[in-house]
PDB file of C-alpha atoms and ligand atoms in Angstrom:
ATOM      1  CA  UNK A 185     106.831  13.430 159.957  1.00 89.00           C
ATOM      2  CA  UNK A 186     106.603  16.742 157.598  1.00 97.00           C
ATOM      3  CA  UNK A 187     103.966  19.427 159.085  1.00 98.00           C
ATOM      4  CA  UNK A 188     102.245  18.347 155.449  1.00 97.00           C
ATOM      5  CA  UNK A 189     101.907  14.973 157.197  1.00 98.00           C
ATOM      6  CA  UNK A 190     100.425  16.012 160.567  1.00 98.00           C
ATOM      7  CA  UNK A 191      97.981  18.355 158.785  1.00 98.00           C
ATOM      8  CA  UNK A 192      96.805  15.423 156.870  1.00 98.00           C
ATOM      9  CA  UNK A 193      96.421  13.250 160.580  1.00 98.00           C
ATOM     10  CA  UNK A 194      94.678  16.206 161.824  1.00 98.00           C
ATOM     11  CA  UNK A 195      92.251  16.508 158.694  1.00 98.00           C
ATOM     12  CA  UNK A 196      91.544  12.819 159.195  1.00 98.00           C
ATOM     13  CA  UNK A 197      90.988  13.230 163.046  1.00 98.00           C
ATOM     14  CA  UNK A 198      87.428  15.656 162.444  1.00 98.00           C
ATOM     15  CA  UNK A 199      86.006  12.122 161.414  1.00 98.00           C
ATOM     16  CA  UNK A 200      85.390  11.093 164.832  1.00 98.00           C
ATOM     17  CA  UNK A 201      83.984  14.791 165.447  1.00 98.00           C
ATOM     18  CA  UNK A 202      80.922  14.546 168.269  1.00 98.00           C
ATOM     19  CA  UNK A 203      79.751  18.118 167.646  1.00 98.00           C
ATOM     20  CA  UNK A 204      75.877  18.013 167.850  1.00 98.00           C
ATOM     21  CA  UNK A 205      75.792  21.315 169.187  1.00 98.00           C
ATOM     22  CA  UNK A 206      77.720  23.540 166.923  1.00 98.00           C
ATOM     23  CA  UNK A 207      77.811  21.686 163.917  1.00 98.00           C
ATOM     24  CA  UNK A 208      82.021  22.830 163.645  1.00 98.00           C
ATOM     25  CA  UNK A 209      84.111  19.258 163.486  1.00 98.00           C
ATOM     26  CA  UNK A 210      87.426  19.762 164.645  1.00 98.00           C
ATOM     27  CA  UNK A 211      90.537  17.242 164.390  1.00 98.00           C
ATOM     28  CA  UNK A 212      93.949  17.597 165.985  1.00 98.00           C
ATOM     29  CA  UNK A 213      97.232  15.292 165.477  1.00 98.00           C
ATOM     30  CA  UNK A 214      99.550  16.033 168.185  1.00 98.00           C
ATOM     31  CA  UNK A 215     103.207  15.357 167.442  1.00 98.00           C
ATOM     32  CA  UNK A 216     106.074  14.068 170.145  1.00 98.00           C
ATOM     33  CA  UNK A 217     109.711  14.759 169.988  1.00 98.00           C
ATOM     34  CA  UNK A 218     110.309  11.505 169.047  1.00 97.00           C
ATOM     35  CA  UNK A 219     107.826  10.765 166.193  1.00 98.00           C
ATOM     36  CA  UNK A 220     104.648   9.525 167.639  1.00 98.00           C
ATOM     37  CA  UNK A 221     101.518  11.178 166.637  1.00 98.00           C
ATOM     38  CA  UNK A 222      98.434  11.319 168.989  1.00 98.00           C
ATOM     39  CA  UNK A 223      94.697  12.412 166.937  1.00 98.00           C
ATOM     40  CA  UNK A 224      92.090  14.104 168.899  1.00 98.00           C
ATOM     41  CA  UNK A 225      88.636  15.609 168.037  1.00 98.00           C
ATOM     42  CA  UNK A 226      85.857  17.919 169.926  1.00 98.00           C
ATOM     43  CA  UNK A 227      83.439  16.303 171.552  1.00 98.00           C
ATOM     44  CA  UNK A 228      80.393  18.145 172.738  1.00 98.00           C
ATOM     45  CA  UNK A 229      77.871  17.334 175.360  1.00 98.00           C
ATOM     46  CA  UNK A 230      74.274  18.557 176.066  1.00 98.00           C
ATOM     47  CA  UNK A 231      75.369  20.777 178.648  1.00 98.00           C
ATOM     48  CA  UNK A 232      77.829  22.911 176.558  1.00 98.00           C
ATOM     49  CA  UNK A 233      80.721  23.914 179.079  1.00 97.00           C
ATOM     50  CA  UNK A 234      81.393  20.311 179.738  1.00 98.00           C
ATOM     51  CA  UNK A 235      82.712  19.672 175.828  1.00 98.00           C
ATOM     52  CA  UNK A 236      86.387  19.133 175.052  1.00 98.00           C
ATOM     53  CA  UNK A 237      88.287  20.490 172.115  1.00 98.00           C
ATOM     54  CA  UNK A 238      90.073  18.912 169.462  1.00 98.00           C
ATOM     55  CA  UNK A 239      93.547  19.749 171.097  1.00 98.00           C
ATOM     56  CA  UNK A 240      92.820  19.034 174.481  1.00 98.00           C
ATOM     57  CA  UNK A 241      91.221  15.457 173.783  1.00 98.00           C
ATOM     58  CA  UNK A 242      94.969  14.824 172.020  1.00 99.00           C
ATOM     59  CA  UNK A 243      97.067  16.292 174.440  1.00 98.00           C
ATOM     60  CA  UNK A 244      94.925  14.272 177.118  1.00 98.00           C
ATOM     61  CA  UNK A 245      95.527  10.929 175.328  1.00 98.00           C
ATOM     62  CA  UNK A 246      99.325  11.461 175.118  1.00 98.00           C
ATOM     63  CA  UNK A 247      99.601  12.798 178.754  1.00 98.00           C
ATOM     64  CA  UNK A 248      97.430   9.826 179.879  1.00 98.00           C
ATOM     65  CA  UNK A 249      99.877   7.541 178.319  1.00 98.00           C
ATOM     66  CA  UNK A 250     102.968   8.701 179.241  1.00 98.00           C
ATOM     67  CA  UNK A 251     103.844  11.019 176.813  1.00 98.00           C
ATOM     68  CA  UNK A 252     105.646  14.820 177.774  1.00 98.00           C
ATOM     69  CA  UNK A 253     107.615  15.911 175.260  1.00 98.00           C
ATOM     70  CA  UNK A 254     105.907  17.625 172.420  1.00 98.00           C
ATOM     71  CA  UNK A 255     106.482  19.305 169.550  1.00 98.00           C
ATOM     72  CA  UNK A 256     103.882  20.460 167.153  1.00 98.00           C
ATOM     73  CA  UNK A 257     100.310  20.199 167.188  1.00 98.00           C
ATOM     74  CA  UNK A 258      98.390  20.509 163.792  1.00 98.00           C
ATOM     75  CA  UNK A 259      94.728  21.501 163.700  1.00 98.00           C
ATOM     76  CA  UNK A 260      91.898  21.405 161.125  1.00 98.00           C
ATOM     77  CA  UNK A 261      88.659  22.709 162.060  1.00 98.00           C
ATOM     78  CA  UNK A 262      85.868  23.649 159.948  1.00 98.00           C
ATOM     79  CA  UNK A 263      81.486  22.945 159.250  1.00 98.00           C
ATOM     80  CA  UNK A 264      81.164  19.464 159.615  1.00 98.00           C
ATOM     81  CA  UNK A 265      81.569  17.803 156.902  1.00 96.00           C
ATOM     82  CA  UNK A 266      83.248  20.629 155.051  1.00 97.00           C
ATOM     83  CA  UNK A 267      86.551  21.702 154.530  1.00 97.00           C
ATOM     84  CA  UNK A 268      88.745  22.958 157.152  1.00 97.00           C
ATOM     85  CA  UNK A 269      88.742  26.932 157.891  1.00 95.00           C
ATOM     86  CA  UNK A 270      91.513  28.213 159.802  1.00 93.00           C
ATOM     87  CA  UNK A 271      90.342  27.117 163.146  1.00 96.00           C
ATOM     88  CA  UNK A 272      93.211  28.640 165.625  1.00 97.00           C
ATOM     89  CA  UNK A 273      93.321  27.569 169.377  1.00 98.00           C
ATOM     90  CA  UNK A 274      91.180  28.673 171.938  1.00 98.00           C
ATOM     91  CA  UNK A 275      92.014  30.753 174.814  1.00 98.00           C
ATOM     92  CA  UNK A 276      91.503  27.943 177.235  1.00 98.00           C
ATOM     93  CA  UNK A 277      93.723  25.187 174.713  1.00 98.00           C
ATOM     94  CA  UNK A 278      96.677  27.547 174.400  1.00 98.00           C
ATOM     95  CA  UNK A 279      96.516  27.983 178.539  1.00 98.00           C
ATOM     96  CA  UNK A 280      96.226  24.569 178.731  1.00 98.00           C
ATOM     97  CA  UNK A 281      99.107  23.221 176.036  1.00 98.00           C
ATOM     98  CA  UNK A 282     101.300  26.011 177.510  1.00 98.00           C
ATOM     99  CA  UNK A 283     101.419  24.197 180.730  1.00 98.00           C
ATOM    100  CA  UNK A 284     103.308  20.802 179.168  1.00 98.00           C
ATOM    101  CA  UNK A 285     105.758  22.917 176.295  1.00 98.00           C
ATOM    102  CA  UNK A 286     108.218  25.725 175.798  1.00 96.00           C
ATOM    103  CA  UNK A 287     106.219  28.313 174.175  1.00 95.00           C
ATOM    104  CA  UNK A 288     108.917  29.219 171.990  1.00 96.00           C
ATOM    105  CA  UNK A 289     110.216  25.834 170.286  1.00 97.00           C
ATOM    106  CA  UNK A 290     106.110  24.580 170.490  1.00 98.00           C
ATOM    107  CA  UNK A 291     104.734  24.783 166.899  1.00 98.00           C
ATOM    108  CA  UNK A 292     100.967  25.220 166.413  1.00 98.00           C
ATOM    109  CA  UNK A 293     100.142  24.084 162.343  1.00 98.00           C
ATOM    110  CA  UNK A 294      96.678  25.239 161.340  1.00 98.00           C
ATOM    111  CA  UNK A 295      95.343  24.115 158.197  1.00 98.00           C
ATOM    112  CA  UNK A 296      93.501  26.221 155.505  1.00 97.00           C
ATOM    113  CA  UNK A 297      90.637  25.419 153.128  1.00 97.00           C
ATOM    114  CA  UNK A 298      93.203  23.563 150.540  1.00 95.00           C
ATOM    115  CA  UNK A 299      94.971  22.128 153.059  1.00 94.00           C
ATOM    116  CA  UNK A 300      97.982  24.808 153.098  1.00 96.00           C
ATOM    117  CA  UNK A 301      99.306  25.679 156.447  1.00 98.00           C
ATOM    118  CA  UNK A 302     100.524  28.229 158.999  1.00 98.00           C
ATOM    119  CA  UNK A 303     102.890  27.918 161.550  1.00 98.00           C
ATOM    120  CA  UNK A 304     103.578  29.453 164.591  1.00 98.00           C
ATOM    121  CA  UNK A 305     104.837  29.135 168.354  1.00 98.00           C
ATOM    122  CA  UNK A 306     102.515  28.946 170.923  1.00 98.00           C
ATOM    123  CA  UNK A 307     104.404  31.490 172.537  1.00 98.00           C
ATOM    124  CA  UNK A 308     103.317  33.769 169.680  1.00 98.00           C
ATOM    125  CA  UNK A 309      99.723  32.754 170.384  1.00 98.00           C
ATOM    126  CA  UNK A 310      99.989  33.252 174.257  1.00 98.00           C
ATOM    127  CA  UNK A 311     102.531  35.608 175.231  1.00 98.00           C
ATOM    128  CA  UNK A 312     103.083  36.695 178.506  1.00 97.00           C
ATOM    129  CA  UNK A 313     101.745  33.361 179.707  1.00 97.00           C
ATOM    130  CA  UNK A 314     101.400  32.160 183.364  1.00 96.00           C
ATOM    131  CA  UNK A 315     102.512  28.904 184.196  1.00 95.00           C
ATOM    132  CA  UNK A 316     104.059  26.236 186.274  1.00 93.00           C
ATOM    133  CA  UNK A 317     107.138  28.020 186.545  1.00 92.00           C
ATOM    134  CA  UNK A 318     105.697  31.026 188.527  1.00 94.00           C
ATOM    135  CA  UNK A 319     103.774  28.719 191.088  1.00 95.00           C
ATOM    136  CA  UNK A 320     107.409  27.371 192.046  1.00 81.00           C
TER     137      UNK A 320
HETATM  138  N1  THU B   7      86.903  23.837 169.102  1.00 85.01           N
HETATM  139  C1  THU B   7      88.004  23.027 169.140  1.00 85.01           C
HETATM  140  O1  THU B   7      87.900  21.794 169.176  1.00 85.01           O
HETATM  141  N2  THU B   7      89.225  23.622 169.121  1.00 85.01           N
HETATM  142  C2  THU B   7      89.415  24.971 169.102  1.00 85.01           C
HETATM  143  O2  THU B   7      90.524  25.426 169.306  1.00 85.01           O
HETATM  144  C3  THU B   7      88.300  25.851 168.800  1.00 85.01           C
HETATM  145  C4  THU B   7      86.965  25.280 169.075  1.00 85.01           C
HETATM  146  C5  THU B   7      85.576  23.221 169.143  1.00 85.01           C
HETATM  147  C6  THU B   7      84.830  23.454 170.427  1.00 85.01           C
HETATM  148  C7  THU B   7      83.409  23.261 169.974  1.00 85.01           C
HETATM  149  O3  THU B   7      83.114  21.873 170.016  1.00 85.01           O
HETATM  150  C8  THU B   7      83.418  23.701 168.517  1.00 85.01           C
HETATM  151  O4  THU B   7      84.767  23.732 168.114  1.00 85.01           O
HETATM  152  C9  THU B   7      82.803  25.062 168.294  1.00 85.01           C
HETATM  153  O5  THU B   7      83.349  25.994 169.145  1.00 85.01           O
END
């Protein structure tokens, strides 16, 4: 699975969008180490705080089933039904995708308006992270 691939899955992901509030579909397609790709998408709810974003709804599906080793997530985010616009990780996704990877072999993909990409760590995104490891 190229990273041209995943961007693709993650384009196709926004479809399922529930984003009522802010209008901004977002899709994720979250790859494992050994090939299988899990989609996610925001989903928003009347009261805001209690939405879900597009990378948390995929790393909650793999989780759920089983899955823990990861190793790229791609994300396209953009105005719904519009193309994607560089929608990088929130605070609260790269706390909570730091907890299940090595920030410095995890690679975040985020698409552009023609579908390009960028890649980086997560570790790049949230240095100096607190996690599991300083809670043992
Ligand atoms: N959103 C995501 O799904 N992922 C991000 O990393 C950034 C923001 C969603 C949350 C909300 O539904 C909408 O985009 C606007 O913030």
């Amino acid at each position: 699975m190229d990273y041209a691939e995943l961007g693709r899955l993650a384009e196709d992901a926004r479809k399922y969008s529930y984003c009522a509030y802010s209008g901004f579909s977002v899709g994720a397609a979250l790859l494992t180490k050994d090939g299988r790709v899990y989609q996610g998408c925001n989903i928003e709810n009347a009261s805001y705080p209690a939405g879900i974003c597009a990378e948390r709804t995929a790393f909650v599906k793999a989780l759920s089933e089983g899955e823990r080793d990861f190793s790229a997530i791609a994300i396209a985010g953009g105005p719904e039904g519009g193309r994607p616009s560089d929608a990088w990780p929130c605070g609260i996704c790269r706390q909570f995708m730091n907890e299940f990877v090595e920030g410095d072999s995890f690679d975040v993909v985020v698409i552009h308006e023609d579908l390009s990409f960028t890649v980086c760590k997560l570790g790049e995104l949230l240095p100096h992270s607190f996690g599991p490891e300083h809670l043992n």
